[in-house]
PDB file of C-alpha atoms in Angstrom:
ATOM      1  CA  PHE A 299      -3.629  -0.516  15.677  1.00 42.00           C
ATOM      2  CA  PHE A 300      -1.947   2.342  13.793  1.00 42.00           C
ATOM      3  CA  LYS A 301       1.523   1.030  14.601  1.00 43.00           C
ATOM      4  CA  GLU A 302       0.650  -2.582  13.797  1.00 44.00           C
ATOM      5  CA  THR A 303      -1.052  -1.986  10.469  1.00 43.00           C
ATOM      6  CA  ALA A 304       1.680   0.406   9.383  1.00 45.00           C
ATOM      7  CA  ALA A 305       4.605  -1.708  10.486  1.00 45.00           C
ATOM      8  CA  THR A 306       3.451  -4.857   8.680  1.00 44.00           C
ATOM      9  CA  GLU A 307       4.232  -3.353   5.268  1.00 47.00           C
ATOM     10  CA  ILE A 308       7.575  -1.803   6.140  1.00 45.00           C
ATOM     11  CA  TYR A 309       9.442  -5.106   5.868  1.00 43.00           C
ATOM     12  CA  THR A 310       8.271  -5.869   2.349  1.00 44.00           C
ATOM     13  CA  GLU A 311       7.904  -2.249   1.233  1.00 47.00           C
ATOM     14  CA  GLN A 312      11.548  -1.588   1.969  1.00 45.00           C
ATOM     15  CA  ILE A 313      13.048  -4.415  -0.057  1.00 45.00           C
ATOM     16  CA  VAL A 314      14.273  -1.656  -2.309  1.00 40.00           C
ATOM     17  CA  GLY A 315      15.869  -4.164  -4.651  1.00 39.00           C
ATOM     18  CA  SER A 316      12.339  -4.869  -5.860  1.00 41.00           C
ATOM     19  CA  VAL A 317      11.128  -1.281  -5.746  1.00 44.00           C
ATOM     20  CA  ARG A 318      14.184   0.141  -7.458  1.00 43.00           C
ATOM     21  CA  CYS A 319      14.103  -2.584 -10.089  1.00 45.00           C
ATOM     22  CA  VAL A 320      10.506  -1.771 -10.936  1.00 41.00           C
ATOM     23  CA  GLN A 321      11.263   1.946 -11.004  1.00 43.00           C
ATOM     24  CA  GLU A 322      14.241   1.526 -13.305  1.00 43.00           C
ATOM     25  CA  THR A 323      12.380  -0.852 -15.616  1.00 40.00           C
ATOM     26  CA  GLU A 324       9.547   1.615 -15.847  1.00 38.00           C
ATOM     27  CA  TYR A 325      11.535   4.844 -16.014  1.00 41.00           C
ATOM     28  CA  MET A 326      14.891   4.612 -17.710  1.00 39.00           C
ATOM     29  CA  GLY A 327      15.424   8.368 -17.325  1.00 41.00           C
ATOM     30  CA  ASN A 328      16.574   7.844 -13.752  1.00 44.00           C
ATOM     31  CA  ARG A 329      20.022   7.029 -15.135  1.00 41.00           C
ATOM     32  CA  LYS A 330      20.759  10.714 -15.453  1.00 44.00           C
ATOM     33  CA  GLU A 331      20.426  11.005 -11.688  1.00 46.00           C
ATOM     34  CA  GLY A 332      22.979   8.300 -11.067  1.00 47.00           C
ATOM     35  CA  VAL A 333      20.662   5.301 -10.743  1.00 50.00           C
ATOM     36  CA  PRO A 334      22.231   2.343 -12.596  1.00 53.00           C
ATOM     37  CA  LYS A 335      20.318   0.294 -15.145  1.00 63.00           C
ATOM     38  CA  TYR A 336      19.090  -3.079 -13.887  1.00 69.00           C
ATOM     39  CA  ASN A 337      18.816  -6.055 -16.219  1.00 73.00           C
ATOM     40  CA  ASN A 338      16.607  -8.115 -13.896  1.00 73.00           C
ATOM     41  CA  LEU A 339      15.662  -8.584 -10.247  1.00 71.00           C
ATOM     42  CA  ARG A 340      18.836 -10.517  -9.402  1.00 80.00           C
ATOM     43  CA  HIS A 341      21.056  -7.845 -10.960  1.00 81.00           C
ATOM     44  CA  CYS A 342      19.109  -5.168  -9.110  1.00 79.00           C
ATOM     45  CA  ILE A 343      19.608  -6.897  -5.751  1.00 82.00           C
ATOM     46  CA  GLN A 344      23.322  -7.415  -6.429  1.00 83.00           C
ATOM     47  CA  LEU A 345      23.938  -3.762  -7.314  1.00 81.00           C
ATOM     48  CA  THR A 346      21.878  -2.511  -4.396  1.00 79.00           C
ATOM     49  CA  PHE A 347      23.841  -4.660  -1.941  1.00 84.00           C
ATOM     50  CA  LYS A 348      27.152  -3.725  -3.588  1.00 84.00           C
ATOM     51  CA  ASP A 349      26.450   0.024  -3.509  1.00 79.00           C
ATOM     52  CA  LEU A 350      24.740   0.414  -0.148  1.00 77.00           C
ATOM     53  CA  GLY A 351      24.869  -2.888   1.709  1.00 82.00           C
ATOM     54  CA  ILE A 352      21.928  -4.116   3.782  1.00 81.00           C
ATOM     55  CA  ARG A 353      20.836  -0.567   4.591  1.00 77.00           C
ATOM     56  CA  GLY A 354      20.151  -0.019   0.877  1.00 75.00           C
ATOM     57  CA  PHE A 355      17.138  -2.319   1.097  1.00 78.00           C
ATOM     58  CA  TYR A 356      15.643  -0.118   3.799  1.00 75.00           C
ATOM     59  CA  LYS A 357      16.353   3.274   2.260  1.00 72.00           C
ATOM     60  CA  GLY A 358      13.365   5.540   2.829  1.00 74.00           C
ATOM     61  CA  ALA A 359      11.992   3.348   5.634  1.00 78.00           C
ATOM     62  CA  SER A 360      11.048   6.352   7.772  1.00 79.00           C
ATOM     63  CA  ALA A 361       8.935   7.820   4.949  1.00 80.00           C
ATOM     64  CA  ALA A 362       7.424   4.406   4.241  1.00 79.00           C
ATOM     65  CA  PHE A 363       6.371   4.133   7.870  1.00 82.00           C
ATOM     66  CA  LEU A 364       4.815   7.603   7.738  1.00 83.00           C
ATOM     67  CA  ARG A 365       2.923   6.654   4.574  1.00 81.00           C
ATOM     68  CA  GLN A 366       1.586   3.411   6.035  1.00 81.00           C
ATOM     69  CA  LEU A 367       0.704   5.071   9.320  1.00 84.00           C
ATOM     70  CA  THR A 368      -1.628   7.427   7.466  1.00 87.00           C
ATOM     71  CA  TYR A 369      -2.570   5.312   4.449  1.00 89.00           C
ATOM     72  CA  SER A 370      -3.224   1.770   5.712  1.00 86.00           C
ATOM     73  CA  SER A 371      -4.786   2.713   9.022  1.00 86.00           C
ATOM     74  CA  SER A 372      -7.256   5.189   7.529  1.00 90.00           C
ATOM     75  CA  LYS A 373      -8.269   2.963   4.617  1.00 92.00           C
ATOM     76  CA  MET A 374      -9.097   0.016   6.904  1.00 90.00           C
ATOM     77  CA  LEU A 375     -11.115   2.254   9.202  1.00 90.00           C
ATOM     78  CA  VAL A 376     -13.153   3.575   6.264  1.00 94.00           C
ATOM     79  CA  TYR A 377     -13.517   0.096   4.706  1.00 93.00           C
ATOM     80  CA  GLU A 378     -14.916  -1.435   7.872  1.00 90.00           C
ATOM     81  CA  LYS A 379     -17.283   1.515   8.401  1.00 91.00           C
ATOM     82  CA  ILE A 380     -18.703   1.227   4.868  1.00 93.00           C
ATOM     83  CA  LYS A 381     -19.198  -2.531   5.187  1.00 91.00           C
ATOM     84  CA  ARG A 382     -21.139  -2.102   8.410  1.00 88.00           C
ATOM     85  CA  PHE A 383     -23.162   0.674   6.799  1.00 90.00           C
ATOM     86  CA  TYR A 384     -24.355  -1.822   4.197  1.00 89.00           C
ATOM     87  CA  SER A 385     -25.116  -4.596   6.692  1.00 83.00           C
ATOM     88  CA  ALA A 386     -24.364  -5.674  10.237  1.00 77.00           C
ATOM     89  CA  ASP A 387     -23.635  -9.111   8.774  1.00 79.00           C
ATOM     90  CA  VAL A 388     -20.520  -8.315   6.738  1.00 73.00           C
ATOM     91  CA  GLU A 389     -20.488 -11.819   5.254  1.00 75.00           C
ATOM     92  CA  ALA A 390     -23.786 -11.104   3.498  1.00 81.00           C
ATOM     93  CA  ILE A 391     -22.431  -8.104   1.583  1.00 88.00           C
ATOM     94  CA  GLY A 392     -22.121  -8.662  -2.172  1.00 89.00           C
ATOM     95  CA  PHE A 393     -18.748  -8.705  -3.938  1.00 91.00           C
ATOM     96  CA  PHE A 394     -19.408  -5.521  -5.942  1.00 92.00           C
ATOM     97  CA  ARG A 395     -20.319  -3.606  -2.795  1.00 93.00           C
ATOM     98  CA  LYS A 396     -17.044  -4.773  -1.288  1.00 93.00           C
ATOM     99  CA  LEU A 397     -15.268  -3.530  -4.415  1.00 94.00           C
ATOM    100  CA  PHE A 398     -16.841  -0.114  -3.967  1.00 95.00           C
ATOM    101  CA  ALA A 399     -16.012  -0.041  -0.249  1.00 95.00           C
ATOM    102  CA  GLY A 400     -12.394  -1.024  -0.921  1.00 95.00           C
ATOM    103  CA  GLY A 401     -11.983   1.507  -3.724  1.00 95.00           C
ATOM    104  CA  PHE A 402     -13.469   4.384  -1.734  1.00 96.00           C
ATOM    105  CA  ALA A 403     -11.392   3.490   1.334  1.00 95.00           C
ATOM    106  CA  GLY A 404      -8.282   3.365  -0.843  1.00 95.00           C
ATOM    107  CA  ALA A 405      -9.020   6.850  -2.189  1.00 95.00           C
ATOM    108  CA  VAL A 406      -9.352   8.302   1.323  1.00 95.00           C
ATOM    109  CA  GLY A 407      -6.166   6.593   2.462  1.00 93.00           C
ATOM    110  CA  CYS A 408      -4.323   7.792  -0.634  1.00 92.00           C
ATOM    111  CA  VAL A 409      -5.151  11.452   0.007  1.00 92.00           C
ATOM    112  CA  LEU A 410      -3.791  11.166   3.542  1.00 92.00           C
ATOM    113  CA  GLY A 411      -0.793   9.050   2.547  1.00 90.00           C
ATOM    114  CA  ASN A 412       0.323  10.889  -0.601  1.00 89.00           C
ATOM    115  CA  PRO A 413       2.819  13.191   1.214  1.00 90.00           C
ATOM    116  CA  GLY A 414       4.544  10.142   2.675  1.00 87.00           C
ATOM    117  CA  ASP A 415       4.626   8.530  -0.753  1.00 84.00           C
ATOM    118  CA  ILE A 416       6.290  11.608  -2.273  1.00 86.00           C
ATOM    119  CA  LEU A 417       8.922  11.657   0.471  1.00 88.00           C
ATOM    120  CA  LYS A 418       9.519   7.910   0.196  1.00 84.00           C
ATOM    121  CA  ILE A 419      10.149   7.976  -3.560  1.00 80.00           C
ATOM    122  CA  ARG A 420      12.478  10.968  -3.274  1.00 85.00           C
ATOM    123  CA  LEU A 421      14.510   9.428  -0.467  1.00 84.00           C
ATOM    124  CA  ILE A 422      14.831   6.133  -2.372  1.00 78.00           C
ATOM    125  CA  ASN A 423      15.909   7.901  -5.564  1.00 76.00           C
ATOM    126  CA  ASP A 424      18.506   9.949  -3.665  1.00 77.00           C
ATOM    127  CA  MET A 425      21.101   7.220  -4.110  1.00 69.00           C
ATOM    128  CA  SER A 426      24.081   9.322  -3.058  1.00 70.00           C
ATOM    129  CA  GLY A 427      22.333  10.742  -0.006  1.00 72.00           C
ATOM    130  CA  GLN A 428      23.522  14.245  -0.927  1.00 77.00           C
ATOM    131  CA  LYS A 429      20.104  15.835  -1.543  1.00 85.00           C
ATOM    132  CA  TYR A 430      18.439  14.917   1.734  1.00 86.00           C
ATOM    133  CA  LYS A 431      19.841  14.168   5.173  1.00 85.00           C
ATOM    134  CA  GLY A 432      16.700  12.295   6.182  1.00 84.00           C
ATOM    135  CA  LEU A 433      12.910  12.419   6.343  1.00 86.00           C
ATOM    136  CA  ILE A 434      12.669  15.792   8.087  1.00 88.00           C
ATOM    137  CA  ASP A 435      15.166  17.379   5.720  1.00 89.00           C
ATOM    138  CA  CYS A 436      13.341  15.941   2.698  1.00 89.00           C
ATOM    139  CA  PHE A 437      10.098  17.434   4.021  1.00 90.00           C
ATOM    140  CA  ARG A 438      11.784  20.798   4.605  1.00 91.00           C
ATOM    141  CA  VAL A 439      13.378  20.965   1.146  1.00 90.00           C
ATOM    142  CA  THR A 440      10.171  19.911  -0.611  1.00 89.00           C
ATOM    143  CA  LYS A 441       8.141  22.524   1.264  1.00 90.00           C
ATOM    144  CA  GLN A 442      10.750  25.218   0.675  1.00 90.00           C
ATOM    145  CA  LEU A 443      11.043  24.629  -3.083  1.00 89.00           C
ATOM    146  CA  GLU A 444       7.484  23.620  -3.984  1.00 89.00           C
ATOM    147  CA  GLY A 445       5.253  24.613  -1.098  1.00 90.00           C
ATOM    148  CA  TYR A 446       2.583  22.359   0.363  1.00 88.00           C
ATOM    149  CA  SER A 447       1.304  21.624  -3.145  1.00 86.00           C
ATOM    150  CA  GLY A 448       4.488  19.627  -3.684  1.00 85.00           C
ATOM    151  CA  PHE A 449       3.155  16.941  -1.356  1.00 89.00           C
ATOM    152  CA  LEU A 450       0.099  16.468  -3.565  1.00 86.00           C
ATOM    153  CA  LYS A 451       1.946  16.016  -6.845  1.00 81.00           C
ATOM    154  CA  GLY A 452       0.853  12.944  -8.754  1.00 75.00           C
ATOM    155  CA  LEU A 453      -2.223  12.560  -6.560  1.00 84.00           C
ATOM    156  CA  ASN A 454      -4.510  11.969  -9.539  1.00 77.00           C
ATOM    157  CA  VAL A 455      -2.342   9.053 -10.702  1.00 74.00           C
ATOM    158  CA  ASN A 456      -1.687   7.809  -7.187  1.00 81.00           C
ATOM    159  CA  ILE A 457      -5.357   7.819  -6.273  1.00 88.00           C
ATOM    160  CA  THR A 458      -6.236   5.762  -9.358  1.00 85.00           C
ATOM    161  CA  ARG A 459      -3.777   3.072  -8.296  1.00 83.00           C
ATOM    162  CA  ALA A 460      -5.028   3.182  -4.701  1.00 90.00           C
ATOM    163  CA  VAL A 461      -8.658   2.748  -5.775  1.00 93.00           C
ATOM    164  CA  ILE A 462      -7.801  -0.206  -8.037  1.00 93.00           C
ATOM    165  CA  ILE A 463      -5.480  -2.099  -5.701  1.00 91.00           C
ATOM    166  CA  ASN A 464      -7.620  -1.660  -2.602  1.00 94.00           C
ATOM    167  CA  ALA A 465     -10.853  -2.539  -4.381  1.00 95.00           C
ATOM    168  CA  ALA A 466      -9.164  -5.677  -5.713  1.00 94.00           C
ATOM    169  CA  GLU A 467      -7.255  -6.664  -2.561  1.00 94.00           C
ATOM    170  CA  LEU A 468      -9.830  -5.970   0.143  1.00 95.00           C
ATOM    171  CA  ALA A 469     -12.829  -7.356  -1.759  1.00 94.00           C
ATOM    172  CA  THR A 470     -10.899 -10.427  -2.943  1.00 95.00           C
ATOM    173  CA  TYR A 471      -9.620 -11.163   0.556  1.00 96.00           C
ATOM    174  CA  ASP A 472     -13.083 -11.041   2.127  1.00 94.00           C
ATOM    175  CA  GLN A 473     -14.604 -13.031  -0.732  1.00 93.00           C
ATOM    176  CA  ALA A 474     -11.842 -15.657  -0.746  1.00 95.00           C
ATOM    177  CA  LYS A 475     -12.047 -16.073   3.026  1.00 94.00           C
ATOM    178  CA  ALA A 476     -15.813 -16.545   2.860  1.00 92.00           C
ATOM    179  CA  GLN A 477     -15.486 -19.154   0.090  1.00 92.00           C
ATOM    180  CA  LEU A 478     -12.728 -21.029   1.927  1.00 94.00           C
ATOM    181  CA  VAL A 479     -14.975 -21.278   4.972  1.00 93.00           C
ATOM    182  CA  LEU A 480     -18.100 -22.137   2.981  1.00 91.00           C
ATOM    183  CA  LYS A 481     -16.732 -24.528   0.343  1.00 92.00           C
ATOM    184  CA  LEU A 482     -13.625 -26.028   1.964  1.00 92.00           C
ATOM    185  CA  LYS A 483     -14.934 -25.894   5.547  1.00 91.00           C
ATOM    186  CA  MET A 484     -11.827 -24.111   6.794  1.00 93.00           C
ATOM    187  CA  LYS A 485     -11.981 -22.395  10.164  1.00 92.00           C
ATOM    188  CA  ARG A 486     -12.890 -18.716   9.933  1.00 89.00           C
ATOM    189  CA  ASP A 487     -10.364 -17.609  12.566  1.00 88.00           C
ATOM    190  CA  SER A 488      -7.548 -19.907  11.417  1.00 92.00           C
ATOM    191  CA  ILE A 489      -4.260 -18.310  10.398  1.00 93.00           C
ATOM    192  CA  LEU A 490      -4.122 -20.828   7.530  1.00 95.00           C
ATOM    193  CA  THR A 491      -7.429 -19.441   6.223  1.00 95.00           C
ATOM    194  CA  HIS A 492      -6.147 -15.882   6.487  1.00 95.00           C
ATOM    195  CA  PHE A 493      -2.857 -16.883   4.824  1.00 96.00           C
ATOM    196  CA  THR A 494      -4.570 -18.585   1.874  1.00 96.00           C
ATOM    197  CA  ALA A 495      -7.075 -15.784   1.315  1.00 96.00           C
ATOM    198  CA  SER A 496      -4.318 -13.163   1.441  1.00 95.00           C
ATOM    199  CA  ILE A 497      -2.381 -14.946  -1.332  1.00 95.00           C
ATOM    200  CA  PHE A 498      -5.390 -14.605  -3.640  1.00 95.00           C
ATOM    201  CA  ALA A 499      -5.780 -10.970  -2.576  1.00 95.00           C
ATOM    202  CA  GLY A 500      -2.110 -10.154  -3.152  1.00 94.00           C
ATOM    203  CA  PHE A 501      -1.990 -11.667  -6.636  1.00 94.00           C
ATOM    204  CA  PHE A 502      -5.272 -10.186  -7.841  1.00 94.00           C
ATOM    205  CA  GLY A 503      -4.376  -6.791  -6.378  1.00 93.00           C
ATOM    206  CA  ALA A 504      -0.952  -6.809  -8.074  1.00 92.00           C
ATOM    207  CA  PHE A 505      -2.396  -7.933 -11.406  1.00 94.00           C
ATOM    208  CA  CYS A 506      -5.090  -5.257 -11.435  1.00 93.00           C
ATOM    209  CA  SER A 507      -2.901  -2.417 -10.176  1.00 90.00           C
ATOM    210  CA  SER A 508       0.321  -3.043 -12.113  1.00 91.00           C
ATOM    211  CA  PRO A 509      -0.663  -0.773 -15.056  1.00 91.00           C
ATOM    212  CA  ALA A 510      -1.616   2.041 -12.671  1.00 86.00           C
ATOM    213  CA  ASP A 511       1.598   1.519 -10.711  1.00 83.00           C
ATOM    214  CA  VAL A 512       3.709   1.804 -13.865  1.00 87.00           C
ATOM    215  CA  VAL A 513       1.944   5.043 -14.830  1.00 85.00           C
ATOM    216  CA  LYS A 514       2.189   6.380 -11.277  1.00 77.00           C
ATOM    217  CA  THR A 515       5.930   5.751 -10.978  1.00 78.00           C
ATOM    218  CA  ARG A 516       6.793   7.216 -14.357  1.00 82.00           C
ATOM    219  CA  PHE A 517       4.589  10.259 -13.918  1.00 79.00           C
ATOM    220  CA  MET A 518       5.796  11.040 -10.391  1.00 70.00           C
ATOM    221  CA  ASN A 519       9.432  10.665 -11.468  1.00 73.00           C
ATOM    222  CA  GLU A 520       8.739  12.907 -14.474  1.00 71.00           C
ATOM    223  CA  LEU A 521       7.285  15.542 -12.158  1.00 65.00           C
ATOM    224  CA  LYS A 522      10.419  15.376 -10.044  1.00 62.00           C
ATOM    225  CA  SER A 523      12.781  15.667 -13.034  1.00 63.00           C
ATOM    226  CA  GLY A 524      10.723  18.432 -14.678  1.00 63.00           C
ATOM    227  CA  SER A 525      11.288  17.084 -18.199  1.00 67.00           C
ATOM    228  CA  GLY A 526       7.706  17.772 -19.253  1.00 72.00           C
ATOM    229  CA  GLN A 527       7.412  14.465 -21.070  1.00 80.00           C
ATOM    230  CA  TYR A 528       3.851  13.838 -19.904  1.00 84.00           C
ATOM    231  CA  LYS A 529       1.019  16.372 -19.705  1.00 82.00           C
ATOM    232  CA  ASN A 530      -0.916  14.370 -17.114  1.00 80.00           C
ATOM    233  CA  GLY A 531      -1.517  10.834 -15.905  1.00 78.00           C
ATOM    234  CA  PHE A 532      -3.777   9.934 -18.813  1.00 85.00           C
ATOM    235  CA  ASP A 533      -1.239  11.236 -21.341  1.00 88.00           C
ATOM    236  CA  CYS A 534       1.396   9.108 -19.621  1.00 88.00           C
ATOM    237  CA  PHE A 535      -0.840   6.040 -19.999  1.00 90.00           C
ATOM    238  CA  VAL A 536      -1.497   6.771 -23.692  1.00 91.00           C
ATOM    239  CA  GLN A 537       2.189   7.307 -24.508  1.00 92.00           C
ATOM    240  CA  ILE A 538       3.257   4.080 -22.798  1.00 92.00           C
ATOM    241  CA  PHE A 539       0.547   2.122 -24.629  1.00 93.00           C
ATOM    242  CA  LYS A 540       1.354   3.750 -27.975  1.00 93.00           C
ATOM    243  CA  ASN A 541       5.145   3.536 -27.810  1.00 92.00           C
ATOM    244  CA  GLU A 542       5.695   0.302 -25.882  1.00 91.00           C
ATOM    245  CA  GLY A 543       2.508  -1.720 -26.150  1.00 92.00           C
ATOM    246  CA  PRO A 544       0.205  -3.176 -23.456  1.00 91.00           C
ATOM    247  CA  LEU A 545       2.847  -5.531 -22.045  1.00 92.00           C
ATOM    248  CA  ALA A 546       4.809  -2.485 -20.882  1.00 91.00           C
ATOM    249  CA  PHE A 547       2.277  -2.136 -18.062  1.00 92.00           C
ATOM    250  CA  TYR A 548       3.478  -5.473 -16.685  1.00 92.00           C
ATOM    251  CA  LYS A 549       7.219  -4.851 -16.894  1.00 85.00           C
ATOM    252  CA  GLY A 550       8.720  -5.723 -13.545  1.00 83.00           C
ATOM    253  CA  PHE A 551       5.569  -7.607 -12.520  1.00 88.00           C
ATOM    254  CA  VAL A 552       7.516 -10.361 -10.711  1.00 87.00           C
ATOM    255  CA  PRO A 553       9.309  -7.996  -8.300  1.00 83.00           C
ATOM    256  CA  TYR A 554       6.089  -6.006  -7.963  1.00 85.00           C
ATOM    257  CA  PHE A 555       4.194  -9.138  -6.928  1.00 89.00           C
ATOM    258  CA  LEU A 556       7.050 -10.121  -4.615  1.00 86.00           C
ATOM    259  CA  ARG A 557       6.350  -6.836  -2.818  1.00 82.00           C
ATOM    260  CA  CYS A 558       2.536  -6.961  -2.928  1.00 85.00           C
ATOM    261  CA  GLY A 559       2.238 -10.678  -2.116  1.00 89.00           C
ATOM    262  CA  PRO A 560       4.225 -10.788   1.156  1.00 90.00           C
ATOM    263  CA  TRP A 561       2.761  -7.417   2.132  1.00 86.00           C
ATOM    264  CA  ALA A 562      -0.804  -8.747   1.693  1.00 91.00           C
ATOM    265  CA  ILE A 563      -0.003 -11.870   3.715  1.00 93.00           C
ATOM    266  CA  MET A 564       1.623  -9.976   6.567  1.00 91.00           C
ATOM    267  CA  PHE A 565      -0.980  -7.224   6.611  1.00 90.00           C
ATOM    268  CA  PHE A 566      -4.124  -9.366   6.591  1.00 93.00           C
ATOM    269  CA  ILE A 567      -2.785 -11.856   9.150  1.00 92.00           C
ATOM    270  CA  ALA A 568      -1.730  -8.980  11.430  1.00 90.00           C
ATOM    271  CA  TYR A 569      -5.057  -7.224  10.924  1.00 89.00           C
ATOM    272  CA  GLU A 570      -7.063 -10.373  11.722  1.00 90.00           C
ATOM    273  CA  GLN A 571      -5.004 -10.886  14.881  1.00 87.00           C
ATOM    274  CA  TYR A 572      -5.605  -7.275  15.830  1.00 83.00           C
ATOM    275  CA  LYS A 573      -9.372  -7.729  15.428  1.00 82.00           C
ATOM    276  CA  TYR A 574      -9.254 -10.901  17.525  1.00 79.00           C
ATOM    277  CA  LEU A 575      -7.225  -9.267  20.299  1.00 78.00           C
ATOM    278  CA  SER A 576      -9.410  -6.170  20.266  1.00 71.00           C
ATOM    279  CA  LEU A 577     -12.462  -8.305  21.025  1.00 63.00           C
ATOM    280  CA  ILE A 578     -10.692  -9.672  24.086  1.00 57.00           C
ATOM    281  CA  HIS A 579      -8.851  -6.641  25.408  1.00 54.00           C
ATOM    282  CA  ILE A 580     -11.077  -3.794  24.229  1.00 51.00           C
ATOM    283  CA  SER A 581     -14.635  -5.046  23.960  1.00 49.00           C
ATOM    284  CA  GLU A 582     -14.625  -6.885  27.289  1.00 50.00           C
ATOM    285  CA  PRO A 583     -13.382  -3.944  29.419  1.00 53.00           C
ATOM    286  CA  THR A 584     -15.832  -1.673  27.636  1.00 51.00           C
ATOM    287  CA  ARG A 585     -18.626  -4.113  28.373  1.00 49.00           C
ATOM    288  CA  LEU A 586     -17.605  -4.363  32.035  1.00 50.00           C
ATOM    289  CA  LEU A 587     -17.426  -0.579  32.287  1.00 53.00           C
ATOM    290  CA  SER A 588     -20.951  -0.288  30.871  1.00 50.00           C
ATOM    291  CA  ILE A 589     -22.269  -2.856  33.363  1.00 46.00           C
ATOM    292  CA  SER A 590     -20.528  -1.092  36.241  1.00 50.00           C
ATOM    293  CA  TYR A 591     -22.018   2.230  35.188  1.00 49.00           C
ATOM    294  CA  ALA A 592     -25.499   0.678  34.955  1.00 49.00           C
ATOM    295  CA  VAL A 593     -25.140  -0.820  38.454  1.00 46.00           C
ATOM    296  CA  PHE A 594     -23.942   2.554  39.774  1.00 47.00           C
ATOM    297  CA  CYS A 595     -26.992   4.276  38.273  1.00 51.00           C
ATOM    298  CA  LEU A 596     -29.346   1.684  39.801  1.00 47.00           C
ATOM    299  CA  LYS A 597     -27.776   2.124  43.234  1.00 47.00           C
ATOM    300  CA  LYS A 598     -28.066   5.877  42.923  1.00 48.00           C
ATOM    301  CA  LYS A 599     -31.775   5.565  42.241  1.00 44.00           C
TER     302      LYS A 599
END
């Protein structure tokens, strides 16, 4: 489960043409570190391929895997636990309770996944590859220069984004799936149903979380550069709104959605398949083991 849920995002997460384009659009100060300015998504992809080739789109993949291993797996575990706490019939849970469950699960996952997020961003921004030799070296340098607190930098901004996107994505997916089954009579276990519901989840999650993602990226990059431009996450939000207007929070939305959309589709389909396979390969052996133990006890008596 941990490998499957983590690996589903690596493909889309590591299309660094999208990630780098969003980062540059949001934080022009990266130019001083040798990151070129991108005019649009196409230009970003062209420069990435020209500078680094195919491997440029997967820069920081090891850190991304570490982040998803801790972040996605833990958030889904917490989300499912909270839903079953509310009711054994998860379909009967209200939308706002699902929002709360998704937001809380996202917060837990964010705390566990923040170190991986820090390492991922630093490896991606190390365009020349001179600062870090790899994931382990990036971890070593960060710990040596900043201590363990360095892995929690930007957590307040990161956790806000995680709460928003997971509340939106997870609740919307469950709600959309239920409505597709109820109103359009689609099959609950059909991949087409999961695919359609995940599109709604990906778009709504990207739309709701884009402002937080812009603030998160700028603030975390500012922490890394040490320019002192922003006092905290809220100050970052206020300055962007004041100096650039509300539309600044949706700069780079297309590449951001191109990351969130495919990720949502791949993740939810993989997760549904995991749940289906677990019922066959996990529940059944457990049930047989319980029966065998009961028979053993009866014979003993």
